[in-house]
Each structure stands twice: as structure tokens, then as C-alpha cells.
mmCIF file of C-alpha atoms and ligand atoms in Angstrom:
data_model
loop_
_atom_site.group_PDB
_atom_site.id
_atom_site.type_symbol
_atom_site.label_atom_id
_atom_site.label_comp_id
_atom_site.label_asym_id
_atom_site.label_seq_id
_atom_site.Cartn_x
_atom_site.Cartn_y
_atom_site.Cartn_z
ATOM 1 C CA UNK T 1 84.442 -127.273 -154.097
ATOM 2 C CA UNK T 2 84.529 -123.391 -154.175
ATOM 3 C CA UNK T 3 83.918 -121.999 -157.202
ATOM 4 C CA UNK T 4 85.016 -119.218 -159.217
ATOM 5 C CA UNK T 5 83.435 -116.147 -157.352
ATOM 6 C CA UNK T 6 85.724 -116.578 -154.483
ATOM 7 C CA UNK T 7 88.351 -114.423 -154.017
ATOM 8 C CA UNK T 8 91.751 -116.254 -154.429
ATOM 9 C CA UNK T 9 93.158 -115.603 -150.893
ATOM 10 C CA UNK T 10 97.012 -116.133 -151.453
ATOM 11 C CA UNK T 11 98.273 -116.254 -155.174
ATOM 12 C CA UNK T 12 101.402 -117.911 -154.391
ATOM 13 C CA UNK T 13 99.784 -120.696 -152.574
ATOM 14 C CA UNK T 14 98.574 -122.956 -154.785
ATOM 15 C CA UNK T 15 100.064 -126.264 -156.179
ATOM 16 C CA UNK T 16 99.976 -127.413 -159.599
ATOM 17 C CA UNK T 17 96.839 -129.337 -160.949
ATOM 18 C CA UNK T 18 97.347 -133.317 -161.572
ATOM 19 C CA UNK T 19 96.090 -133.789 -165.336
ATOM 20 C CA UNK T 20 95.554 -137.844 -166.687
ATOM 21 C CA UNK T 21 94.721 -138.744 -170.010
ATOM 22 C CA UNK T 22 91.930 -141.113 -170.546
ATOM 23 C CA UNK T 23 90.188 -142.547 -173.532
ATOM 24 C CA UNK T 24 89.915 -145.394 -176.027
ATOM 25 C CA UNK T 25 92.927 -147.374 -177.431
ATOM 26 C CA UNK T 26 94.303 -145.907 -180.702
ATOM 27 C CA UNK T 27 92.610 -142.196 -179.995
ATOM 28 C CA UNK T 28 96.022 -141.257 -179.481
ATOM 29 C CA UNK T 29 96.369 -140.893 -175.998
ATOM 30 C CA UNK T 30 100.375 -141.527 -176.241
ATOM 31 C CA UNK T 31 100.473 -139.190 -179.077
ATOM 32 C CA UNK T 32 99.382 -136.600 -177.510
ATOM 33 C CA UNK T 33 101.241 -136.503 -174.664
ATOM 34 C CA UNK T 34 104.342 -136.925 -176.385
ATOM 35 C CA UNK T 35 103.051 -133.371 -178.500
ATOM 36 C CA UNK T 36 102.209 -131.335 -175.563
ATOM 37 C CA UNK T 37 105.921 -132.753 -174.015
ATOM 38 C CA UNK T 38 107.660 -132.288 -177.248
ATOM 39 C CA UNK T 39 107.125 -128.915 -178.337
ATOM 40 C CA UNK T 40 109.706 -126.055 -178.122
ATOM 41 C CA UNK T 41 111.946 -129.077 -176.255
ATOM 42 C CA UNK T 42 114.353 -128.815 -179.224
ATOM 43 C CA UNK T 43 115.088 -125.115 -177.694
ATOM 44 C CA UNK T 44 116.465 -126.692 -174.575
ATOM 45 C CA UNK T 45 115.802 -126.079 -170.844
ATOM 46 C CA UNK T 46 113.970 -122.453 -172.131
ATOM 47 C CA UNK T 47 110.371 -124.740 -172.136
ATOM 48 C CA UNK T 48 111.477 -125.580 -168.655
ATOM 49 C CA UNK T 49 109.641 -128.729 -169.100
ATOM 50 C CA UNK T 50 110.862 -131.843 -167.067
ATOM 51 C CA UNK T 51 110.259 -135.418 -166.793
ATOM 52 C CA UNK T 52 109.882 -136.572 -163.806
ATOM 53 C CA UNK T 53 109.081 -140.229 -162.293
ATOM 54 C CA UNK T 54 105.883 -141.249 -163.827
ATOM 55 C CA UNK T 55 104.925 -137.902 -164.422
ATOM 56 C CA UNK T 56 105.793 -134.893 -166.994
ATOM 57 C CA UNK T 57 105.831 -130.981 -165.091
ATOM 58 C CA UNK T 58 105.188 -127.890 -167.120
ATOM 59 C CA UNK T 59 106.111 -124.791 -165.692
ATOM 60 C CA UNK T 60 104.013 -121.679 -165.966
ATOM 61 C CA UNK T 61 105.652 -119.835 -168.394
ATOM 62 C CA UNK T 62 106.438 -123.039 -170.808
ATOM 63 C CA UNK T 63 102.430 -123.187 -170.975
ATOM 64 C CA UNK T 64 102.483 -119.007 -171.058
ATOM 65 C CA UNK T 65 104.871 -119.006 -174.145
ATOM 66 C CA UNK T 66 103.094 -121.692 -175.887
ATOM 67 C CA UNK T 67 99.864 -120.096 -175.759
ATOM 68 C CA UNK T 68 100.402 -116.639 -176.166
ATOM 69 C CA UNK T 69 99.001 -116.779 -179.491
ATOM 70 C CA UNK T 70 95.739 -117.030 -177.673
ATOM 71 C CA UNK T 71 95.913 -113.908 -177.033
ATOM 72 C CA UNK T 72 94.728 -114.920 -173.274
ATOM 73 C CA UNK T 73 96.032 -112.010 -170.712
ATOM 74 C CA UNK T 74 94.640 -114.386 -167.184
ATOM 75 C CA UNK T 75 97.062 -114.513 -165.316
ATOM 76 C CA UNK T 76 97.883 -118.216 -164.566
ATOM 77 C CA UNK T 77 97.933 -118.058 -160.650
ATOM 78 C CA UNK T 78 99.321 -122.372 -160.563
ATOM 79 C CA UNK T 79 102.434 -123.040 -160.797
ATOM 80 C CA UNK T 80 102.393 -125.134 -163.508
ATOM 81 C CA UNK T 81 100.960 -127.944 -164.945
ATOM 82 C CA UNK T 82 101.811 -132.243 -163.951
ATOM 83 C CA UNK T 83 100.431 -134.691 -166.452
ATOM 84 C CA UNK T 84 100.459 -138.198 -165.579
ATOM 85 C CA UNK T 85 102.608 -140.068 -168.079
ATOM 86 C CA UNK T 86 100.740 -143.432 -167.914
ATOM 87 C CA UNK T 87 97.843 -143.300 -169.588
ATOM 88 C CA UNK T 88 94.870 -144.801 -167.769
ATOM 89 C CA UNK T 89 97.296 -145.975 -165.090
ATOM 90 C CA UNK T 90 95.334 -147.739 -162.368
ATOM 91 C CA UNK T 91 96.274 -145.589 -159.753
ATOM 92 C CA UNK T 92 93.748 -143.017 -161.439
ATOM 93 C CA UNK T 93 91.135 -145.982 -161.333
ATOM 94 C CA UNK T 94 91.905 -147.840 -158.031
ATOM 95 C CA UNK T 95 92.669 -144.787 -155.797
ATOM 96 C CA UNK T 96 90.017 -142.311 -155.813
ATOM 97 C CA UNK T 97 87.738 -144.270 -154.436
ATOM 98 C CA UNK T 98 90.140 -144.262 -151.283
ATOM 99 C CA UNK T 99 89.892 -141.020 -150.980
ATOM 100 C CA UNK T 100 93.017 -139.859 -152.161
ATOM 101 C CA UNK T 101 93.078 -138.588 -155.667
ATOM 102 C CA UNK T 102 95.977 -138.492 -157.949
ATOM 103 C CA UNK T 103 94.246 -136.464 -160.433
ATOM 104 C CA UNK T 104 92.354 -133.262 -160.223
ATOM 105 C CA UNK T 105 91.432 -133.516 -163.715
ATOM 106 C CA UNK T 106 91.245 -135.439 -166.800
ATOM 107 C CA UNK T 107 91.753 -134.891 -170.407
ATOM 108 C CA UNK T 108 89.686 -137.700 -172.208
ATOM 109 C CA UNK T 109 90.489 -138.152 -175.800
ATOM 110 C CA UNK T 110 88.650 -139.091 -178.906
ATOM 111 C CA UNK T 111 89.097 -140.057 -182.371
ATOM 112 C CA UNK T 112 86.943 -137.892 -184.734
ATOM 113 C CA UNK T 113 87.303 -140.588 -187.068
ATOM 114 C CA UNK T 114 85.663 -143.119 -185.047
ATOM 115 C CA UNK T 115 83.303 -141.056 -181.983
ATOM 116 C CA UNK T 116 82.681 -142.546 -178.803
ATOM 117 C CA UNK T 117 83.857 -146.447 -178.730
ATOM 118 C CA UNK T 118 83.424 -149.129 -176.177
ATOM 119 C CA UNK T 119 86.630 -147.291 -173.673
ATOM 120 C CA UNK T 120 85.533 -143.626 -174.275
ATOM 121 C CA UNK T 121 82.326 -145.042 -172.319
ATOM 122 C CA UNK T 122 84.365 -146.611 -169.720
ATOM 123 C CA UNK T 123 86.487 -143.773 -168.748
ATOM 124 C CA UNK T 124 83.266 -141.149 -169.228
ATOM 125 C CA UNK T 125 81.651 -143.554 -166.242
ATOM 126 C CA UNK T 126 84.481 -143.843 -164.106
ATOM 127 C CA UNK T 127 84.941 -140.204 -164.291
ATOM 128 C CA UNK T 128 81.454 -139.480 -163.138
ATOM 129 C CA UNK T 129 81.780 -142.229 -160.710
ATOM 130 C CA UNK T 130 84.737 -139.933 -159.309
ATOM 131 C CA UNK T 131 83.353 -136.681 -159.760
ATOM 132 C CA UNK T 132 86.422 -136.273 -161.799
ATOM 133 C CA UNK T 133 86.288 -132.805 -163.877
ATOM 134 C CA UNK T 134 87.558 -133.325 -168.092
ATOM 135 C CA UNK T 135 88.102 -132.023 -170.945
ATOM 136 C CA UNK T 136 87.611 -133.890 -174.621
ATOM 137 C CA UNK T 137 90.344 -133.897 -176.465
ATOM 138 C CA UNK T 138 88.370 -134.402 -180.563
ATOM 139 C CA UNK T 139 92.207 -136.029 -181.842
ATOM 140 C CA UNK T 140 93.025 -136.660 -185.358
ATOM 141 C CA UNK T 141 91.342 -133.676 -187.163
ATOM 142 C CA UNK T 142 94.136 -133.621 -189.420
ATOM 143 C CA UNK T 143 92.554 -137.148 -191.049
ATOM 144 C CA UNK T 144 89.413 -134.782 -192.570
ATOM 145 C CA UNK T 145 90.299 -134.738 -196.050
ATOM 146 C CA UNK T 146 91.772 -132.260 -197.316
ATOM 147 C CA UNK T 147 93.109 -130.747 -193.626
ATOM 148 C CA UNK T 148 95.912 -127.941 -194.191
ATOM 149 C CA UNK T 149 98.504 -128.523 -191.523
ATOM 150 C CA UNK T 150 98.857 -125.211 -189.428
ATOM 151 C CA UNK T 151 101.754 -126.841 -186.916
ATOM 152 C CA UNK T 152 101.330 -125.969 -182.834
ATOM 153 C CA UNK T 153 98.542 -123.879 -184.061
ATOM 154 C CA UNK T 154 95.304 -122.601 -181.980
ATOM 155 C CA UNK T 155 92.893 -124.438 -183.165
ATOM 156 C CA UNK T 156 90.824 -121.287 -184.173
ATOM 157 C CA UNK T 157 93.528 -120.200 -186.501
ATOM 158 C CA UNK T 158 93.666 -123.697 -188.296
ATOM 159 C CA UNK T 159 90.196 -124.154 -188.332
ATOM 160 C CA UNK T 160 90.020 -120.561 -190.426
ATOM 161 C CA UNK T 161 92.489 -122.073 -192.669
ATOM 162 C CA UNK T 162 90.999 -124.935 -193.991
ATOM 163 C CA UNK T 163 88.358 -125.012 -196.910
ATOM 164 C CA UNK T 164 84.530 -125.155 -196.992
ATOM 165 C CA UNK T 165 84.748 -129.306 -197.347
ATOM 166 C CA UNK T 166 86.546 -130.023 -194.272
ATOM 167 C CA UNK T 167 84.724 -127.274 -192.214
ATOM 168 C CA UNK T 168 81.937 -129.179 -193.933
ATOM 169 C CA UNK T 169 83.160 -133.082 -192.465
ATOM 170 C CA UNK T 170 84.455 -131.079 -189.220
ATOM 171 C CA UNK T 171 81.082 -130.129 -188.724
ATOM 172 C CA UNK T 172 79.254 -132.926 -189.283
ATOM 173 C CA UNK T 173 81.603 -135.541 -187.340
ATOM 174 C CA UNK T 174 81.567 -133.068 -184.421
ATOM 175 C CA UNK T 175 77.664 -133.021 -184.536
ATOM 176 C CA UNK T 176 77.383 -137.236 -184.645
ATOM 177 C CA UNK T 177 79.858 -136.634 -181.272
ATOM 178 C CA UNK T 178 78.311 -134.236 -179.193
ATOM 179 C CA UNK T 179 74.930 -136.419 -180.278
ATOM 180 C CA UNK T 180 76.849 -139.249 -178.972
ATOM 181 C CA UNK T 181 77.667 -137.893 -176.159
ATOM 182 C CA UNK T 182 74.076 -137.072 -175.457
ATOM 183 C CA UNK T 183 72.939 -140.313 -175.611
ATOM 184 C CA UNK T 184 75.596 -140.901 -172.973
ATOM 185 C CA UNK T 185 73.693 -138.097 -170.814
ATOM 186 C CA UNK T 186 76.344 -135.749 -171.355
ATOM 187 C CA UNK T 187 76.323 -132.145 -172.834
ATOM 188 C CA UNK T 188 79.424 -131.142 -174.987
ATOM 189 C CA UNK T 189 80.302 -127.903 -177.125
ATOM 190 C CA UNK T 190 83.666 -126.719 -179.184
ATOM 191 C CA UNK T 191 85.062 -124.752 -176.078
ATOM 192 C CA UNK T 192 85.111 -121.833 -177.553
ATOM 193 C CA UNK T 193 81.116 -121.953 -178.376
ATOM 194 C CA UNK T 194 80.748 -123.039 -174.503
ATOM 195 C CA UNK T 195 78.464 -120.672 -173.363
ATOM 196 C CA UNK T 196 77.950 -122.679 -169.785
ATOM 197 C CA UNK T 197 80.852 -124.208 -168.807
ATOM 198 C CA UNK T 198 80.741 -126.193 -165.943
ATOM 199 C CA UNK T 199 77.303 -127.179 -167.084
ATOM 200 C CA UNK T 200 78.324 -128.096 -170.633
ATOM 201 C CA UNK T 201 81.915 -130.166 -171.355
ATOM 202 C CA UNK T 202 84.392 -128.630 -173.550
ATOM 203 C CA UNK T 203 85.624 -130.540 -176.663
ATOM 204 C CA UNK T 204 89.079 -129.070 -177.688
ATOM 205 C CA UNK T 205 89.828 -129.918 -181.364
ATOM 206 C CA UNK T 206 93.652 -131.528 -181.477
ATOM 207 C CA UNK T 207 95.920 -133.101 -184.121
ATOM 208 C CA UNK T 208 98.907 -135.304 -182.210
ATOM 209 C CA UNK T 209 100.394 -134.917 -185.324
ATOM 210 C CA UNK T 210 101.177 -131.732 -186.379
ATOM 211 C CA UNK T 211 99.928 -129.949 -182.809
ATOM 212 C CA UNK T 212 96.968 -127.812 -184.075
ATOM 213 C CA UNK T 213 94.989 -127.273 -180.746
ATOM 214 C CA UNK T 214 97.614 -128.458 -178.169
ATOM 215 C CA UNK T 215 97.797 -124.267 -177.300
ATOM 216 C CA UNK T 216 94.327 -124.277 -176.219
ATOM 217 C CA UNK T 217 94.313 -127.557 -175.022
ATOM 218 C CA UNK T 218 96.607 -126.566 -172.060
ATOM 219 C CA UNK T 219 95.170 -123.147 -171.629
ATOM 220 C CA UNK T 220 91.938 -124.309 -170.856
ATOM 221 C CA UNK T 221 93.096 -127.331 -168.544
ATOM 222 C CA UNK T 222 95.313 -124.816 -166.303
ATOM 223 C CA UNK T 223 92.300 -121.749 -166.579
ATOM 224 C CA UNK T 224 89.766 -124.391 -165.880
ATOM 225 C CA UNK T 225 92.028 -125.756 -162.760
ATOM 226 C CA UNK T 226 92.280 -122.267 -161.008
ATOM 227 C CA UNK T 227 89.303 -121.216 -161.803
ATOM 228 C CA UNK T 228 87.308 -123.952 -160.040
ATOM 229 C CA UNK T 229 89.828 -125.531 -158.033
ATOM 230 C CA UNK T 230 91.192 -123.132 -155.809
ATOM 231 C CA UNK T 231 90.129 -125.666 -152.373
ATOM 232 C CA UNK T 232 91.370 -128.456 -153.724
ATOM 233 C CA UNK T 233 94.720 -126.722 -155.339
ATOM 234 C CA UNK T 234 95.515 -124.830 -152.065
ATOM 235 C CA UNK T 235 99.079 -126.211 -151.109
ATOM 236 C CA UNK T 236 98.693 -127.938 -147.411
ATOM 237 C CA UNK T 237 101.093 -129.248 -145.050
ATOM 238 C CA UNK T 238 99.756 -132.662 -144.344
ATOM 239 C CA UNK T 239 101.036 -134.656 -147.189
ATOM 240 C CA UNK T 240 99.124 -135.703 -150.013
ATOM 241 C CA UNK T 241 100.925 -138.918 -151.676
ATOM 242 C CA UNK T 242 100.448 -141.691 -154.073
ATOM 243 C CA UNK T 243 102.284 -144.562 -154.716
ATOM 244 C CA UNK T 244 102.863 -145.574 -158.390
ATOM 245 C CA UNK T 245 105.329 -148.521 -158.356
ATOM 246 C CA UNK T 246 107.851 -150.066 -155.970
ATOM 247 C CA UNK T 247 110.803 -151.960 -157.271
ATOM 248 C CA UNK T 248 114.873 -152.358 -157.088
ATOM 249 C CA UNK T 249 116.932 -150.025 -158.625
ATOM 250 C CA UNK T 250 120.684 -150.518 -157.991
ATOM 251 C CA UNK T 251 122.143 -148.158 -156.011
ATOM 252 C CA UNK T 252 119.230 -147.371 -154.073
ATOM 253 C CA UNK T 253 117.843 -150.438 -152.499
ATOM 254 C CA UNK T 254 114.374 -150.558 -152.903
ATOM 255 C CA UNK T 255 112.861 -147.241 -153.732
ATOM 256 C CA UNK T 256 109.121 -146.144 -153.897
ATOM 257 C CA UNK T 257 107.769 -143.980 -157.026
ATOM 258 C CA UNK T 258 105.315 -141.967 -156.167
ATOM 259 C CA UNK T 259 103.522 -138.543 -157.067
ATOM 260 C CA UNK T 260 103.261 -136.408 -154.308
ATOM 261 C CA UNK T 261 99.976 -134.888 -154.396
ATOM 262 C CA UNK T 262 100.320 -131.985 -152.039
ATOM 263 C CA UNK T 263 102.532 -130.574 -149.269
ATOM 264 C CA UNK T 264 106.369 -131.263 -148.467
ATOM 265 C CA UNK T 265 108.560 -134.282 -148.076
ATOM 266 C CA UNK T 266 112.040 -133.878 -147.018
ATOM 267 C CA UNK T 267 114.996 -136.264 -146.850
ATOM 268 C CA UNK T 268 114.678 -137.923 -143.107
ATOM 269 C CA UNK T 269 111.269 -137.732 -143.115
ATOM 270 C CA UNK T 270 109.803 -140.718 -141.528
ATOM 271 C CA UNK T 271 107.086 -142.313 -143.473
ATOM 272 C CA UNK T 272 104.250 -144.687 -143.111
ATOM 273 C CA UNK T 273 103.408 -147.046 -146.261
ATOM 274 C CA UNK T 274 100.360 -148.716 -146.462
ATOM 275 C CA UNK T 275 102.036 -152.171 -147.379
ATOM 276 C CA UNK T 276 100.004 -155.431 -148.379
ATOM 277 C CA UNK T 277 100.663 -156.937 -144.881
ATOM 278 C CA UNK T 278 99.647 -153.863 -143.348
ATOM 279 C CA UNK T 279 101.375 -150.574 -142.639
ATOM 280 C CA UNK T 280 104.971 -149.886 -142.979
ATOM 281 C CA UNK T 281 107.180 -147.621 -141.240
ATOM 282 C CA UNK T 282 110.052 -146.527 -142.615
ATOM 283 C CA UNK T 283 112.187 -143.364 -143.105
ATOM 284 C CA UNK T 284 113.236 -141.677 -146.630
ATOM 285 C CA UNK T 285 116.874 -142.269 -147.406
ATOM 286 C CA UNK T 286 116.767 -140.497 -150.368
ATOM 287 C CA UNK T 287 114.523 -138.089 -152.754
ATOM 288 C CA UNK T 288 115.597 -138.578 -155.942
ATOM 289 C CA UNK T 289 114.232 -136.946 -159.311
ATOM 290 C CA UNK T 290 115.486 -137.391 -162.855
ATOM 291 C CA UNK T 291 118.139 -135.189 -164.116
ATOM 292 C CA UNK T 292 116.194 -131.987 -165.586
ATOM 293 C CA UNK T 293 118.178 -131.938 -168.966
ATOM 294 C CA UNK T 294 116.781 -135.175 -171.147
ATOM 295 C CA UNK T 295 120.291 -135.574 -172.940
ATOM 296 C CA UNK T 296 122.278 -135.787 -169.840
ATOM 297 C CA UNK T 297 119.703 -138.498 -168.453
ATOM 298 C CA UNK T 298 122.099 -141.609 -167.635
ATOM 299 C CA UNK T 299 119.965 -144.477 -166.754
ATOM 300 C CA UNK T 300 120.007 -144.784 -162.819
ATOM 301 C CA UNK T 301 121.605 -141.291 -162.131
ATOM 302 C CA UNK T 302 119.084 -139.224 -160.245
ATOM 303 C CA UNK T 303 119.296 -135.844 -158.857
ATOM 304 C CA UNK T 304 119.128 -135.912 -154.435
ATOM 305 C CA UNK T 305 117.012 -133.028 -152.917
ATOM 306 C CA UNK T 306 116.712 -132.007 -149.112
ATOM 307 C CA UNK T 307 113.014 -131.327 -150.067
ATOM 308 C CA UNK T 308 110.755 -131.521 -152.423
ATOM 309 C CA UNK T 309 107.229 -129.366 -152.654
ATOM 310 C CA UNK T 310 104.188 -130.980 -154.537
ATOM 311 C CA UNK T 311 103.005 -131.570 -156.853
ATOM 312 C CA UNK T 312 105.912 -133.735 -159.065
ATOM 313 C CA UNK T 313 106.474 -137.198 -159.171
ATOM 314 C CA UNK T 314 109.543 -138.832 -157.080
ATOM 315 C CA UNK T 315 111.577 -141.428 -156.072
ATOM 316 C CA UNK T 316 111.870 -142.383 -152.660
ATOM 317 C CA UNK T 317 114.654 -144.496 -151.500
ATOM 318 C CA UNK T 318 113.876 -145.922 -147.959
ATOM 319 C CA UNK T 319 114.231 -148.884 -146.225
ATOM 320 C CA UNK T 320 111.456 -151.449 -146.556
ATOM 321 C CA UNK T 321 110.768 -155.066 -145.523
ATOM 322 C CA UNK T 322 112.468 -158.041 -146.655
ATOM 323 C CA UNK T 323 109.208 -159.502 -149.298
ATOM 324 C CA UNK T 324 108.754 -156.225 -150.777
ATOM 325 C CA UNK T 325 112.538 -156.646 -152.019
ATOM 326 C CA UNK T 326 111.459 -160.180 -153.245
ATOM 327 C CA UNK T 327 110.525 -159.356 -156.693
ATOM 328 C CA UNK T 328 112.321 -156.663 -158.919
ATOM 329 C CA UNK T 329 108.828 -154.643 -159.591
ATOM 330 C CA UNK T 330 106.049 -155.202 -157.497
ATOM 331 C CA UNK T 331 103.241 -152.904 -158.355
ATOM 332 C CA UNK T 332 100.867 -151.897 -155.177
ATOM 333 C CA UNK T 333 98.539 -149.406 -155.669
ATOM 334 C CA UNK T 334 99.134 -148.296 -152.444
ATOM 335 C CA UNK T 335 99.243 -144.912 -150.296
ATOM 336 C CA UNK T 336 101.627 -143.209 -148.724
ATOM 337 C CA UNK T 337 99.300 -142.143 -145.434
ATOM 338 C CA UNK T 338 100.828 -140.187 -143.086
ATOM 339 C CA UNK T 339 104.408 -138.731 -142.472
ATOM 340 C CA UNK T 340 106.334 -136.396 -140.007
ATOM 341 C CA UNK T 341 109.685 -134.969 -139.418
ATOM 342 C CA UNK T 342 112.077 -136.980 -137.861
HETATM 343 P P1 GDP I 1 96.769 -144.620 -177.645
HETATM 344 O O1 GDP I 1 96.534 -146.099 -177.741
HETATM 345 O O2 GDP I 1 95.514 -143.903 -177.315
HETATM 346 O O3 GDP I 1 97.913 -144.219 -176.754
HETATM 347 O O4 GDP I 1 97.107 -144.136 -179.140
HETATM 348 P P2 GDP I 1 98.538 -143.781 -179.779
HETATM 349 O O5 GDP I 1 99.033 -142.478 -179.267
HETATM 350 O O6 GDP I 1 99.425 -144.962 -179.651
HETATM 351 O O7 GDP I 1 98.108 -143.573 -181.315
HETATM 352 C C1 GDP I 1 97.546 -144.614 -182.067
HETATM 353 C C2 GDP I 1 97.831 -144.374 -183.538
HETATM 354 O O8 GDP I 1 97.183 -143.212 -184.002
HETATM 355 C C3 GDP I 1 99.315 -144.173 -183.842
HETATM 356 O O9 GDP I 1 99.621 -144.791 -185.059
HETATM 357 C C4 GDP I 1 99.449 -142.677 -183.944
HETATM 358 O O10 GDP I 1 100.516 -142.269 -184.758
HETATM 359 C C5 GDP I 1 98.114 -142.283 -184.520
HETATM 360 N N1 GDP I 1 97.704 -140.929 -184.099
HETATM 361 C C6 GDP I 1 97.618 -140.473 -182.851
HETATM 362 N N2 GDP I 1 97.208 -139.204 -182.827
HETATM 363 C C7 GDP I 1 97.012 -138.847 -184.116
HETATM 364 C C8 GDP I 1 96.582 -137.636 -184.762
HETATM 365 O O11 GDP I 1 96.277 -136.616 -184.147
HETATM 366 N N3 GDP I 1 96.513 -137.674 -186.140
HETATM 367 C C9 GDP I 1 96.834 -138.786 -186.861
HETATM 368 N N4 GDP I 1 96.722 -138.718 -188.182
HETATM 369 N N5 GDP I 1 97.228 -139.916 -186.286
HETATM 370 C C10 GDP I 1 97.336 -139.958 -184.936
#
């Protein structure tokens, strides 16, 4: 991986980081993905968030806007941000170890209230296994008693707002955390205390709830990103794809979801699918993305492109043998290998 010292050699060339969210059940994983997605929503297309097929894109300036209390004048060089909707979906699990990775990084989440449980262990080893970077995500600091909710707030300007006894419970869960986390060979700090990142995780406090945190949360995930990824986030032309989920969808025939990791795929393009009974050649009929605008979202209307650059997630119509059509939804973790212009 290059690392931060080297000199960013063409701005405009770099895709946008592949986030997951990993972590115990009940931490809040959902949650929290529906609050970083939710915000500023209610004022329309401005957020310039979209959904997309198994996947949720926001653009540069959504995460700009929404962090400007920060205060943070980097300039955010990506062009935005794609979290995985699934949480824990085993693409993330299965597929790294084939050398393809769906996710450049990882936000792993944990309840204050409870520390690390049985999952939060899991995910910790499989991202070491991977070598995957993360962030914590400390979730549900608005259940210390007494929290005064500061809505969609940076955390450091909630945390100022709160009295002596919560700073007092904040401090001492977070303390039994990073301990824990110790034990588990792993050094953690508030972010903002992080003296050696890199070296030392960064724990981002976060309520679901009412949003305090979800600024900085995002900040740091897309800083962090361009900052250390700038190899791995350079946009290439050989493709870079991953198969979510295959399945029926009337209309379309069979179609392929997939998140298209880096480079370009355009309508035509012939394709080869690495299928149970070995690989599968086939050509896209159709790239197809949700409608941008959630209220006009009519299930099975999708928008057609000529071309689509990475990273989003997609549907791909194309033709494909006769047992894949056999069930409605047959999930194959499976990889889109190699593909070329017709
Ligand atoms: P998941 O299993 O990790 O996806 O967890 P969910 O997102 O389904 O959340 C589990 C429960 O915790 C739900 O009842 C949520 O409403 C609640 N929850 C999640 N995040 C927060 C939070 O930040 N604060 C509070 N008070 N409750 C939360």
C-alpha cells in the first residue's frame, strides 16, 4: 500500500472507497446506516445521496455539507463515499480471500452498553485475517444517563454538552473498551486523542438515534481512505467486479447484482461469470440502476446507462444458462473475472 507521503499523482483519478459495516447483532449496525443515509434526505436530491443495488453512494459534497461543522478544510480528493447496505454480507467474508475485495474498509460497530461481545471478536479476526483497515463505531452513547441529545452533531460538540456524570460513565465505559480491546491485541483511542493513527484504531463515538458523531464518522472514513489508499483507490481499466446476488426480475430475464469495484462496464460489454459449473460467457443486455429520486422508485423500474464508472452497485441484465434461471434467487458468491468490449 502507499502511504500518505506520496504525492497524489492525478486528483481526478481516484474511485470512491467501498465502506461495510461489521459488528455484533443489536450494536446497531442497521441503525446506523439508515442515519448516515437519512440525514438531510428530507431536503431532496440536494444530499445527492442514492441508493443503489445493494449499495448506498454518497457524493462528495453530501459528506462536505454534512461535516462542515468540523471545521475540516482537506480537500476530499474521492469522489464520494459507497457503503455496502448488507451488513456483514458474505461477499465481505467469502471474497477477499479470492483476491478480490469488495471493501476497502470497514466500519465495525459497538455497543457502549455492552463492549466487545462474542461477534465484535469475530469480525475484529476476520478483519485482520484480511488486512482489512476499520474504524469503531462506540454506538448508543445516547443510553449514558442523563445524555443531552445534540441531533447530527460532531461528537466533540455533544460531548461538551453533556454534564460531569455522563462524561463521568463515558469515560469509564470507553476505558473497560479500549481495555477490551487490548486483551484482543488491539490498540484503540477516541479519534480525536489518536496521536498514531495507523498504529492505534480510532473509536468514533455515535448515537443511531439522534446522529451525534455520524459528521465525524464519515469524515474520518473518506480522510482515512485517501490518505492511505491512494494504490488501491486509483481508478483502473481492467474491471474490478463482485457479484452480490443473481435472480429473476421480470422484465429483465435473469439479471446479475453486483458492485463494481473499479473501472468501466458498458452496455455490450461481453462478460465472463465465474458460474458454479464453471465459467460463463455472456454479454450485458442491460445496466440498470435504481431511479435516483427514492419517491419516484416504482418497484422493477430501473434507470438504463451506456456506461457505468465504479465504484456503485448495478444490475446487469444478460443472458445466462438455463439452471441459473431455475430458481427465482440463487445467491453465488461469485466473481465477475474478466470482461472486454464487444
Ligand atoms: P443490528 O442488529 O446491529 O443491525 O442492530 P439494529 O440497527 O437493528 O439495532 C438494534 C436495536 O438497537 C434497535 O432497537 C435499535 O433501535 C437500537 N439502536 C441502534 N442504535 C442505537 C443508538 O445509537 N441508540 C439507541 N438508544 N438505540 C439504538
Amino acid at each position: 500500500e502507499v502511504t500518505d507521503d506520496q504525492p497524489v499523482q492525478n486528483e481526478q483519478n481516484l474511485r470512491s472507497p467501498i465502506c461495510c459495516i461489521m459488528g455484533h447483532v443489536d450494536t446497531g449496525k442497521t441503525k446506523l446506516l439508515g442515519c448516515i443515509r437519512g440525514t438531510n434526505v428530507q431536503e431532496g436530491e440536494a444530499g445527492g445521496i442514492t441508493q443503489q443495488i445493494g449499495a448506498t453512494y454518497f457524493p462528495a459534497e453530501n459528506i462536505r455539507e454534512r461535516t462542515k461543522e468540523l471545521k475540516a478544510d482537506a480537500k476530499l480528493n474521492v469522489p464520494g463515499l459507497l457503503v455496502i447496505d448488507t451488513p456483514g454480507h458474505e461477499s465481505f467474508t467469502n471474497l477477499r480471500s479470492r483476491g478480490s475485495g469488495l471493501c476497502d474498509l470497514a466500519i465495525l460497530v459497538v455497543d457502549i452498553m455492552h463492549g466487545l461481545e462474542p461477534q465484535t471478536i469475530e469480525s475484529l479476526n476476520l478483519l485482520k485475517m484480511r488486512n482489512t483497515d476499520f474504524l469503531i463505531a462506540l454506538n448508543k452513547v445516547d443510553r449514558l444517563y442523563g445524555w443531552k441529545s445534540c441531533r447530527n452533531a460532531p461528537i466533540g460538540k455533544a460531548i461538551r454538552q453533556q454534564s460531569k456524570d455522563v462524561m463521568i460513565e463515558f469515560n469509564m465505559r470507553l476505558t473497560q473498551i479500549i481495555t477490551q480491546f487490548k486483551e484482543q491485541g488491539l490498540n484503540t483511542e477516541l479519534y480525536y486523542k489518536n496521536k498514531e493513527m495507523g498504529e492505534t484504531y480510532n473509536i468514533v463515538p455515535t448515537s443511531a438515534i439522534s446522529g451525534e458523531g455520524v459528521p465525524d464518522l464519515l469524515l474520518l472514513l473518506v480522510q482515512w481512505a485517501q490518505k492511505t489508499m491512494i494504490k488501491r483507490l486509483t481508478y483502473s481499466e481492467e474491471v474490478q467486479c463482485t457479484v452480490l446476488e443473481v435472480k429473476v426480475v421480470e422484465g429483465h430475464g435473469t439479471t446479475i447484482d453486483v458492485v463494481l469495484v473499479n473501472g468501466v462496464l458498458h452496455e455490450g460489454d461481453q462478460i465472463v461469470v465465474c458460474g458454479m459449473q464453471g465459467p460463463v460467457v455472456t454479454s450485458i443486455r442491460a445496466l440498470l440502476t435504481p431511479h435516483p429520486m427514492r419517491e419516484l422508485r416504482v418497484k422493477g423500474t430501473y434507470l438504463h446507462h451506456k456506461e457505468i464508472k465504479a465504484a456503485q452497485g448495478i444490475k446487469i441484465a444478460a443472458q445466462v444458462p438455463v439452471q441459473w434461471k431455475k430458481t427465482e434467487t440463487t445467491k453465488i458468491p461469485i466473481t465477475l473475472q474478466h470482461m472486454r468490449k464487444k
